[in-house]
Amino acid sequence: MVKKKVTHQSNDPKQRNPSQEIHDPAKDSTFTKASNPLSRQSSMEDPKEKLQNLKSLNSLLVKEAFESRQQIDSLVQAKEALEVELIERKKLEAEESEKNVSVELQNGLVSVYMVNQMKELGVERETVIGALKNKVSGLIGSLEEERKMLSLVCEERDLVRNDFELQVNEGKLMKEKLTEMEGNERKFVEEIGKLKVEYDRLVWEKEELEKVKSSMVKDRNLLEKNMTDMAGEVEHLRRENEKVVREKKEIEIEKNEQRVKIDEMEKEMSEVILSFRKEDGVLRSKIFELEKNCGEAMDREAERAIEIGALVEEKRAKERSIEKLMEEKDFISRSLEAIMVESEDRQRRIEKLLEESDANRRALEMNEKELRDMHKKIKELLGDKTEIEKDKIHGENENIKLHNEVSELRNIVHRLQEECLDHQKKKDELVSEVSRFKALVDQITLERDNALKGFDKEKHNGVNLRSKVSEMENMLKKTEEELARKRTEWQNLIEEKKEMGSHIGSLAEDKDRLYLELLETKRSFNDLRAKMESTTINYERALTLLKNTASLLCQSKDEKSPEEAAIAEQKLEDENELYAMELEAIKKAFKNKETVAQDLKQKVELMEKSMVEAQKKKSFWTLVSSATTLLAAITVAYAARGR
């Protein structure tokens, strides 16, 4: 019985060794295939970095293109506003040219009418030849009074002109201030637009941070799950450590490959740690930029408050100037009313002078009739010459008297004619002065109308200014509301930033904890490796013992009898059948291992994809999850091989 057992033990290694030697190259091929993706992964790192650089450049170019588009849109809007202002100015110039043409036509018609009236008056005044001696002094006195009044009116007119020019200058200054206010308003609107763009950018960064936060939370959950799985698998490995001893030769073949893989994983872990540190620095720089942007926004907000106070003070000053203009307008309207009353008095005086000139004309007509009667008497006297010659002696004295009276009458007529000429000249002067007074009155009325129009325009401008001021107040209120809303949003962003900082701190603590757990898993893995090496040493010793026993059994077999040899051959056949069954089971196990190797290849491909996605997202947790999936795949492989 002892010999039979020895024969069984001696045949076992002989039958098992060739099967193991036959299947070794297949195992080598499978593990070389499994190691190929890792080498590909190391070779794919450089183009991935180039891809990341290209993507960052593309994002910068997209941002610059967006900013240039915004600048182009603002320039187009400013151009459209300038074109609208040019069209309005052209319309105003056309209206002013039409008004000037109408005024020139009115002046031409008035001049023609005045010329006709002057001609008619000249024709009528040519018939007027009266004695105006008694009324010349009164007319001269009234003329002097009128001249004094005219000088006063001219002085008042000059004052009104100066006031009007001052008001025009003030209106121009108001328009310039309005243009400046509009420019400031545009600048304010542009700055508000910039603040909105910065706010949108900060909101976008906040959303990106929230996305990163959610991805980090998901990766942390995956890490925790993977760590629990790893812990279970480590326990399973510890339980199946005895089974791994049986597959010592396979482990010896795979030992070097596993060492290479472990080195690669350590390199990947170091790269992951470096990338995490880089991302930590990037996040800190982003947080610093956010704090800097918050400070700049607060400074800009203070500047906006100062500008708003300056605008409010300018608005109050403009309201005071508008009130002063309204008071000056009331004063000028009162002075114009007084001037109109005085012009009406002058018109009445001119009408009285015209009535007196008509009375003088009637007196002159009466004097002409008397002169005609005198001429008739002279003719009658000349006709009665015969009677005068008869009564020559008696009529010489009368003739001399009559001649003296005639000479006196001729002198009187000559003197009256000269006086008529003088009166005619004075009348012409009076008419010219009256026409000049009328022209002055017309000019004053025109100036009054222009002043009233100017006042109406100024009133309209004042109304427009008030409406613009009210619009500006509404805009200021809206901007204050927006600033308050922005302040609240900034405060919310600051609070969220603080929360993100605290969350990042917690994530860093989780990272440190996971790193410690990884170190513990490495230690446990090293312990398992040491145990496996010790088991391999024990296994080699057992193999040497088995070889020695097999050699001893072979020597004892040669020394046996032929009957025992036949019995041993039958037993060997039975044992060979058993070994064939075991070989089929081993083949099935190798097939199962091939399927497990394919599964491992698929998992490695998935890990490569996850590594690519992790490099695209630049997140540490995806890399850690991929590393944990690597460890999980390795542990699954160990478990499958052990089974």
XYZ file of C-alpha atoms in Angstrom:
643
model
C 0.000 0.000 0.000
C 2.818 2.312 0.743
C 4.358 1.586 -2.621
C 1.059 2.268 -4.409
C 0.761 5.629 -2.727
C 4.311 6.415 -3.651
C 3.583 5.531 -7.268
C 0.574 7.800 -7.245
C 2.629 10.642 -5.872
C 5.433 9.981 -8.306
C 3.146 10.116 -11.326
C 1.425 13.325 -10.316
C 4.226 15.763 -11.113
C 5.104 13.908 -14.284
C 1.568 14.253 -15.572
C 1.020 17.741 -14.336
C 4.288 19.314 -15.428
C 3.797 18.840 -19.183
C 0.325 20.327 -19.046
C 1.663 23.302 -17.201
C 4.553 23.618 -19.633
C 2.181 23.414 -22.593
C -0.078 26.179 -21.320
C 2.676 28.603 -20.293
C 3.020 30.402 -23.662
C -0.713 31.080 -23.801
C -0.514 32.678 -20.404
C 2.436 34.728 -21.539
C 0.497 35.941 -24.560
C -2.552 36.901 -22.483
C -0.522 38.893 -20.016
C 1.477 40.589 -22.718
C -1.847 41.610 -24.276
C -3.025 42.921 -20.930
C 0.166 44.927 -20.498
C -0.104 46.502 -23.986
C -2.917 49.019 -23.103
C -0.860 50.345 -20.209
C 2.078 50.985 -22.523
C -0.346 52.647 -24.946
C -1.652 54.743 -22.090
C 1.868 56.004 -21.276
C 2.442 56.822 -24.967
C -0.879 58.702 -25.227
C 0.000 61.220 -22.502
C 1.851 63.693 -24.770
C -0.957 64.143 -27.387
C -3.450 64.445 -24.527
C -1.439 67.306 -23.072
C -1.329 68.894 -26.527
C -5.086 68.472 -26.814
C -5.569 70.175 -23.456
C -3.322 73.066 -24.534
C -5.247 73.405 -27.803
C -8.559 73.406 -25.938
C -7.350 76.099 -23.543
C -6.172 78.200 -26.516
C -9.525 77.637 -28.214
C -11.400 78.804 -25.098
C -9.206 81.941 -24.892
C -9.841 82.680 -28.581
C -13.594 82.215 -28.078
C -13.535 84.644 -25.126
C -11.561 87.226 -27.144
C -13.968 86.847 -30.086
C -16.930 87.324 -27.733
C -15.384 90.481 -26.234
C -14.585 91.860 -29.716
C -18.180 91.185 -30.788
C -19.455 93.086 -27.771
C -17.172 96.033 -28.606
C -18.367 95.980 -32.248
C -22.018 95.960 -31.083
C -21.397 98.953 -28.781
C -19.655 100.852 -31.629
C -22.540 100.082 -34.012
C -25.042 101.387 -31.439
C -23.012 104.584 -30.974
C -22.836 105.014 -34.759
C -26.617 104.613 -35.080
C -27.176 107.188 -32.311
C -24.842 109.656 -34.081
C -26.654 109.096 -37.395
C -30.001 109.779 -35.702
C -28.607 113.011 -34.196
C -27.269 114.089 -37.622
C -30.671 113.479 -39.226
C -32.397 115.527 -36.505
C -29.902 118.369 -36.938
C -30.428 118.340 -40.709
C -34.185 118.542 -40.149
C -33.732 121.470 -37.762
C -31.478 123.265 -40.283
C -34.056 122.724 -43.045
C -36.810 124.116 -40.811
C -34.661 127.138 -39.918
C -33.877 127.772 -43.608
C -37.607 127.613 -44.424
C -38.315 130.039 -41.564
C -35.605 132.406 -42.844
C -37.077 132.302 -46.377
C -40.560 133.036 -45.014
C -39.197 135.920 -42.906
C -37.395 137.379 -45.946
C -40.612 137.150 -47.983
C -42.523 138.901 -45.199
C -39.869 141.625 -45.012
C -40.055 142.121 -48.811
C -43.829 142.378 -48.704
C -43.669 144.820 -45.791
C -41.057 146.941 -47.582
C -43.187 147.042 -50.769
C -46.240 147.934 -48.716
C -44.335 150.679 -46.888
C -43.002 152.097 -50.178
C -46.525 152.212 -51.582
C -47.811 153.787 -48.399
C -44.997 156.343 -48.461
C -45.780 157.174 -52.068
C -49.447 157.628 -51.231
C -48.540 159.717 -48.195
C -46.148 161.802 -50.323
C -48.890 162.417 -52.891
C -51.302 163.380 -50.159
C -48.751 165.549 -48.344
C -47.920 167.449 -51.512
C -51.400 168.964 -51.375
C -50.882 170.021 -47.745
C -49.561 173.629 -47.616
C -50.852 175.162 -44.425
C -49.552 177.402 -41.806
C -48.112 175.313 -39.028
C -46.458 178.131 -37.084
C -48.472 177.791 -33.899
C -48.022 174.017 -33.794
C -44.369 173.716 -34.901
C -43.124 174.502 -31.395
C -45.497 171.895 -29.936
C -44.400 169.375 -32.540
C -40.741 170.143 -31.858
C -41.331 169.714 -28.109
C -43.217 166.497 -28.696
C -40.438 165.368 -31.035
C -37.856 166.018 -28.373
C -39.971 164.116 -25.869
C -40.363 161.330 -28.393
C -36.621 161.346 -28.979
C -36.041 161.057 -25.261
C -38.605 158.270 -25.082
C -36.956 156.629 -28.074
C -33.549 156.845 -26.427
C -35.051 155.240 -23.319
C -36.756 152.613 -25.475
C -33.462 151.969 -27.300
C -31.682 151.583 -23.997
C -34.386 149.196 -22.794
C -34.166 147.382 -26.115
C -30.394 147.048 -25.692
C -30.956 145.735 -22.179
C -33.532 143.275 -23.520
C -31.092 142.229 -26.241
C -28.334 141.743 -23.715
C -30.689 139.734 -21.504
C -31.777 137.699 -24.502
C -28.159 137.075 -25.507
C -27.386 136.056 -21.940
C -30.351 133.688 -22.011
C -29.199 132.312 -25.369
C -25.707 131.771 -23.950
C -27.195 130.142 -20.874
C -29.319 127.959 -23.150
C -26.174 126.954 -25.050
C -24.432 126.191 -21.774
C -27.471 124.167 -20.721
C -27.331 122.262 -24.019
C -23.619 121.606 -23.552
C -24.295 120.401 -20.026
C -27.099 118.230 -21.371
C -24.740 116.729 -23.952
C -22.192 116.136 -21.203
C -24.903 114.527 -19.068
C -25.944 112.349 -22.003
C -22.305 111.361 -22.524
C -21.961 110.564 -18.826
C -25.196 108.607 -18.996
C -23.881 106.617 -21.968
C -20.634 105.942 -20.132
C -22.659 104.932 -17.086
C -24.786 102.572 -19.219
C -21.631 101.106 -20.793
C -20.093 100.560 -17.365
C -23.347 98.933 -16.195
C -23.142 96.672 -19.270
C -19.549 95.783 -18.375
C -20.630 95.050 -14.797
C -23.420 92.837 -16.147
C -20.908 90.986 -18.343
C -18.597 90.508 -15.357
C -21.553 89.380 -13.271
C -22.561 86.847 -15.946
C -18.968 85.637 -16.101
C -18.870 85.223 -12.323
C -22.210 83.400 -12.404
C -20.824 81.133 -15.134
C -17.708 80.469 -13.025
C -19.955 79.782 -10.052
C -21.937 77.254 -12.110
C -18.694 75.656 -13.279
C -17.522 75.440 -9.661
C -20.846 73.868 -8.695
C -20.444 71.352 -11.535
C -16.914 70.571 -10.372
C -18.251 70.284 -6.835
C -20.983 67.850 -7.913
C -18.473 65.820 -9.953
C -16.102 65.760 -6.972
C -18.935 64.604 -4.694
C -19.841 61.863 -7.178
C -16.200 60.817 -7.466
C -15.897 60.776 -3.688
C -18.961 58.520 -3.450
C -17.496 56.267 -6.132
C -14.205 56.212 -4.228
C -15.974 55.245 -1.025
C -17.831 52.464 -2.838
C -14.630 51.287 -4.501
C -12.803 51.402 -1.174
C -15.511 49.255 0.414
C -15.282 46.858 -2.547
C -11.516 46.866 -2.218
C -11.763 46.104 1.481
C -14.063 43.155 0.737
C -11.783 41.955 -2.018
C -8.736 42.277 0.247
C -10.503 40.121 2.810
C -11.370 37.689 0.032
C -7.719 37.692 -1.007
C -6.677 36.967 2.523
C -9.113 34.079 2.667
C -7.879 32.683 -0.641
C -4.183 33.133 0.095
C -3.821 29.367 0.524
C -5.315 28.761 -2.933
C -2.865 31.218 -4.471
C 0.010 29.060 -3.173
C -1.045 26.260 -5.549
C -0.593 28.550 -8.540
C 2.909 29.566 -7.608
C 4.421 29.046 -11.046
C 1.865 31.300 -12.671
C 2.504 33.911 -9.993
C 6.259 33.640 -10.641
C 5.647 34.244 -14.336
C 3.314 37.161 -13.643
C 5.393 38.589 -10.802
C 7.579 40.757 -12.995
C 4.582 42.011 -14.983
C 2.780 42.871 -11.772
C 5.816 44.713 -10.512
C 5.882 46.691 -13.734
C 2.176 47.395 -13.370
C 2.640 48.443 -9.754
C 5.437 50.801 -10.773
C 3.215 52.233 -13.486
C 0.382 52.612 -11.005
C 2.711 54.357 -8.587
C 3.760 56.672 -11.395
C 0.119 57.269 -12.246
C -0.646 57.977 -8.593
C 2.241 60.453 -8.452
C 0.948 62.066 -11.660
C -2.545 62.143 -10.166
C -1.193 63.806 -7.032
C 0.719 66.340 -9.143
C -2.372 67.054 -11.245
C -4.414 67.447 -8.057
C -1.853 69.899 -6.710
C -1.953 71.809 -9.991
C -5.741 71.883 -9.889
C -5.569 72.991 -6.264
C -3.299 75.887 -7.326
C -5.667 76.727 -10.211
C -8.643 76.721 -7.846
C -6.788 78.947 -5.405
C -5.869 81.331 -8.245
C -9.533 81.361 -9.343
C -10.627 82.104 -5.775
C -8.040 84.903 -5.599
C -9.321 86.283 -8.919
C -12.895 86.109 -7.621
C -11.891 88.011 -4.483
C -10.029 90.540 -6.634
C -13.077 90.952 -8.896
C -15.270 91.418 -5.824
C -12.945 94.155 -4.539
C -12.877 95.866 -7.935
C -16.658 95.671 -8.139
C -16.977 97.259 -4.677
C -14.576 100.054 -5.722
C -16.570 100.604 -8.900
C -19.749 100.666 -6.876
C -18.275 103.401 -4.638
C -17.226 105.377 -7.730
C -20.752 104.997 -9.132
C -22.190 106.322 -5.865
C -19.873 109.369 -6.073
C -20.864 109.955 -9.711
C -24.538 109.629 -8.793
C -24.103 112.261 -6.049
C -22.371 114.578 -8.546
C -25.207 114.053 -11.034
C -27.785 114.834 -8.337
C -25.920 118.062 -7.468
C -25.768 119.007 -11.168
C -29.492 118.321 -11.447
C -30.199 120.597 -8.468
C -27.999 123.346 -9.948
C -29.854 123.006 -13.248
C -33.182 123.266 -11.466
C -31.964 126.461 -9.769
C -30.806 127.876 -13.122
C -34.184 126.952 -14.654
C -35.971 128.786 -11.844
C -33.744 131.834 -12.424
C -34.515 131.685 -16.136
C -38.226 131.517 -15.405
C -37.946 134.568 -13.118
C -35.973 136.463 -15.781
C -38.542 135.443 -18.372
C -41.350 136.828 -16.200
C -39.406 140.076 -15.719
C -38.789 140.389 -19.475
C -42.440 139.645 -20.228
C -43.461 142.408 -17.799
C -40.977 144.821 -19.392
C -42.289 143.883 -22.845
C -45.832 144.565 -21.707
C -44.722 148.011 -20.463
C -42.997 148.639 -23.815
C -46.187 147.631 -25.633
C -48.196 150.073 -23.512
C -45.716 152.848 -24.307
C -45.814 151.957 -28.019
C -49.623 152.180 -27.933
C -49.338 155.653 -26.304
C -46.940 156.686 -29.034
C -49.312 155.367 -31.656
C -52.082 157.532 -30.161
C -49.798 160.575 -30.200
C -48.890 159.891 -33.829
C -52.605 159.694 -34.676
C -53.138 163.045 -32.896
C -50.278 164.555 -34.907
C -51.850 163.238 -38.095
C -55.190 164.810 -37.116
C -53.439 168.128 -36.420
C -51.682 167.893 -39.791
C -55.119 167.368 -41.418
C -56.413 170.496 -39.611
C -53.391 172.459 -40.814
C -54.050 171.224 -44.330
C -57.639 172.472 -44.106
C -56.355 175.880 -42.858
C -53.956 176.028 -45.788
C -56.841 175.333 -48.165
C -58.760 178.220 -46.562
C -55.761 180.527 -47.042
C -55.537 179.463 -50.689
C -59.206 180.367 -51.169
C -58.566 183.806 -49.619
C -55.590 184.294 -51.962
C -57.787 183.389 -54.908
C -60.342 185.932 -53.749
C -57.562 188.531 -53.519
C -56.459 187.693 -57.067
C -60.034 188.117 -58.251
C -60.205 191.473 -56.507
C -56.911 192.490 -58.173
C -58.342 191.487 -61.538
C -61.488 193.498 -60.846
C -59.331 196.450 -59.908
C -57.344 196.082 -63.132
C -60.626 195.780 -65.081
C -61.815 198.981 -63.553
C -58.700 200.724 -64.895
C -60.746 203.149 -66.957
C -62.665 204.074 -63.933
C -59.420 204.360 -62.070
C -57.971 206.555 -64.831
C -61.047 208.697 -64.644
C -60.637 208.810 -60.994
C -56.857 208.890 -61.320
C -56.472 211.902 -59.291
C -58.710 210.496 -56.686
C -57.387 206.962 -57.028
C -53.632 207.527 -57.208
C -53.446 207.498 -53.503
C -55.649 204.397 -53.439
C -53.542 202.857 -56.255
C -50.377 203.496 -54.351
C -52.025 202.020 -51.330
C -53.216 199.083 -53.368
C -49.740 198.585 -54.893
C -48.289 198.750 -51.465
C -50.897 196.244 -50.278
C -50.217 194.040 -53.327
C -46.465 194.152 -52.711
C -47.150 193.438 -49.107
C -49.484 190.606 -50.125
C -46.858 189.286 -52.557
C -44.268 189.433 -49.868
C -46.728 187.706 -47.602
C -47.415 185.065 -50.289
C -43.690 184.612 -50.919
C -43.067 184.390 -47.237
C -45.977 181.960 -46.888
C -44.593 179.883 -49.743
C -41.197 179.796 -48.063
C -42.873 178.914 -44.815
C -44.841 176.224 -46.666
C -41.600 174.854 -48.058
C -40.072 174.913 -44.586
C -43.176 173.252 -43.219
C -43.031 170.751 -46.071
C -39.430 169.963 -45.203
C -40.363 169.699 -41.546
C -43.328 167.570 -42.535
C -41.061 165.309 -44.572
C -38.713 165.108 -41.635
C -41.673 164.351 -39.391
C -42.901 161.723 -41.843
C -39.417 160.215 -42.025
C -39.211 160.247 -38.241
C -42.706 158.746 -38.051
C -41.659 156.063 -40.529
C -38.491 155.529 -38.532
C -40.578 155.328 -35.364
C -42.876 152.863 -37.103
C -39.859 150.859 -38.242
C -38.515 150.956 -34.700
C -41.917 149.900 -33.378
C -42.033 147.108 -35.945
C -38.497 146.108 -35.040
C -39.363 146.195 -31.357
C -42.481 144.115 -32.031
C -40.380 141.684 -34.066
C -37.819 141.530 -31.302
C -40.631 141.063 -28.819
C -42.064 138.256 -30.945
C -38.622 136.722 -31.304
C -38.076 137.106 -27.579
C -41.452 135.489 -26.922
C -40.541 132.700 -29.331
C -37.193 132.354 -27.601
C -38.964 132.279 -24.254
C -41.353 129.662 -25.595
C -38.394 127.652 -26.836
C -36.640 128.088 -23.520
C -39.850 127.080 -21.775
C -40.083 124.050 -24.022
C -36.413 123.333 -23.376
C -37.076 123.739 -19.660
C -39.928 121.238 -19.914
C -37.673 118.902 -21.875
C -34.945 119.399 -19.312
C -37.382 118.605 -16.523
C -38.528 115.505 -18.365
C -34.908 114.503 -18.960
C -34.103 115.217 -15.331
C -37.056 113.055 -14.291
C -35.844 110.344 -16.658
C -32.374 110.669 -15.187
C -33.873 110.383 -11.694
C -35.736 107.267 -12.763
C -32.547 105.903 -14.305
C -30.658 106.710 -11.112
C -33.332 104.975 -9.048
C -33.166 101.951 -11.323
C -29.384 101.928 -11.159
C -29.542 102.202 -7.371
C -31.948 99.261 -7.296
C -29.675 97.304 -9.642
C -26.674 98.204 -7.498
C -28.524 97.032 -4.390
C -29.461 93.825 -6.169
C -25.889 93.419 -7.352
C -24.673 93.988 -3.792
C -26.951 91.254 -2.520
C -25.793 88.988 -5.327
C -22.163 89.813 -4.556
C -22.797 89.001 -0.905
C -24.448 85.729 -1.932
C -21.473 84.973 -4.175
C -19.071 85.733 -1.334
C -21.057 83.438 0.988
C -21.121 80.739 -1.674
C -17.393 81.230 -2.166
C -16.888 80.747 1.562
C -19.064 77.632 1.438
C -17.056 76.393 -1.554
C -13.849 77.062 0.380
C -15.145 75.081 3.351
C -16.321 72.339 0.985
C -12.910 72.312 -0.722
C -11.324 71.986 2.723
C -13.585 69.034 3.488
C -12.715 67.523 0.097
C -9.027 68.008 0.860
C -9.553 66.204 4.169
C -11.367 63.413 2.290
C -8.461 63.315 -0.152
C -5.959 62.959 2.692
C -8.102 60.273 4.280
C -8.360 58.383 0.969
C -4.627 58.784 0.451
C -4.021 57.238 3.872
C -6.403 54.400 2.975
C -4.480 53.881 -0.278
C -1.253 53.706 1.702
C -2.864 51.140 3.986
C -3.995 49.092 0.954
C -0.442 49.298 -0.428
C 0.904 48.072 2.867
C -1.594 45.207 2.896
C -0.668 44.457 -0.714
C 3.019 44.383 0.204
C 2.200 42.083 3.109
C 0.334 39.792 0.720
C 3.301 39.915 -1.653
C 5.657 38.916 1.171
C 3.317 36.090 2.154
C 3.134 34.956 -1.472
C 6.931 34.967 -1.727
C 7.160 32.903 1.427
C 4.553 30.488 0.053
C 6.488 30.248 -3.234
C 9.635 29.377 -1.295
C 7.720 26.681 0.596
C 6.244 25.481 -2.674
C 9.704 25.187 -4.256
C 10.853 23.178 -1.293
C 7.810 20.914 -1.670
C 8.603 20.507 -5.373
C 12.152 19.469 -4.635
C 10.889 16.945 -2.107
C 8.367 15.612 -4.648
C 11.100 15.289 -7.279
C 13.282 13.353 -4.888
C 10.421 11.029 -3.950
C 9.586 10.544 -7.637
C 13.167 9.541 -8.419
C 13.150 7.098 -5.518
C 9.842 5.618 -6.709
C 11.194 5.158 -10.213
C 14.189 3.269 -8.876
C 11.932 1.038 -6.770
C 9.716 0.379 -9.813
C 12.618 -1.028 -11.792
C 13.355 -3.445 -8.999
C 9.750 -4.892 -8.882
C 8.523 -8.169 -10.402
C 6.533 -8.238 -13.672
C 3.274 -9.087 -11.854
C 3.543 -6.085 -9.684
C 4.438 -4.112 -12.784
C 1.213 -5.182 -14.496
C -0.796 -4.281 -11.424
C 0.995 -0.980 -11.278
C 0.296 -0.377 -14.981
C -3.441 -0.933 -14.412
C -3.342 1.442 -11.506
C -1.407 3.878 -13.648
C -4.085 3.647 -16.336
C -6.725 4.392 -13.722
C -4.655 7.243 -12.438
C -4.096 8.452 -16.024
C -7.865 8.574 -16.498
C -8.086 10.595 -13.324
C -5.291 12.855 -14.579
C -7.122 13.224 -17.927
C -10.186 14.354 -16.036
C -8.042 16.758 -14.073
C -6.454 17.989 -17.343
C -9.898 18.696 -18.803
C -10.799 20.576 -15.635
C -7.524 22.526 -15.919
C -8.309 23.335 -19.583
C -11.728 24.578 -18.562
C -10.088 26.658 -15.859
C -7.685 28.121 -18.440
C -10.649 28.931 -20.697
C -12.294 30.640 -17.754
C -9.044 32.518 -17.175
C -9.029 33.619 -20.818
C -12.542 34.970 -20.416
C -11.414 36.693 -17.222
C -8.440 38.127 -19.148
C -10.819 39.470 -21.806
C -12.940 41.013 -19.078
C -9.792 42.551 -17.671
C -8.932 43.961 -21.118
C -12.391 45.516 -21.382
C -11.994 46.989 -17.911
C -8.580 48.360 -18.869
C -10.117 49.994 -21.955
C -12.844 51.499 -19.802
C -10.140 52.716 -17.456
C -8.317 54.347 -20.380
C -11.529 56.102 -21.413
C -12.079 57.241 -17.849
C -8.475 58.513 -17.750
C -9.090 60.486 -20.961
C -12.267 61.967 -19.518
C -10.433 62.738 -16.297
C -7.708 64.574 -18.225
C -10.373 66.482 -20.127
C -12.174 67.488 -16.954
C -8.924 68.058 -15.073
C -10.369 66.620 -11.905
C -8.443 64.645 -9.360
C -11.283 62.469 -8.217
C -11.887 60.877 -11.626
C -8.212 59.874 -11.723
C -8.427 58.432 -8.231
C -11.574 56.549 -9.228
C -9.749 55.155 -12.283
C -6.857 54.096 -10.030
C -9.286 52.406 -7.682
C -10.938 50.639 -10.631
C -7.425 49.465 -11.642
C -6.849 48.065 -8.174
C -10.310 46.509 -8.223
C -9.599 44.918 -11.626
C -6.290 43.534 -10.363
C -7.990 42.126 -7.278
C -10.722 40.590 -9.466
C -8.003 39.036 -11.627
C -6.332 37.600 -8.555
C -9.660 36.287 -7.329
C -10.463 34.731 -10.727
C -7.052 33.093 -10.966
C -7.370 31.851 -7.411
C -10.734 30.310 -8.212
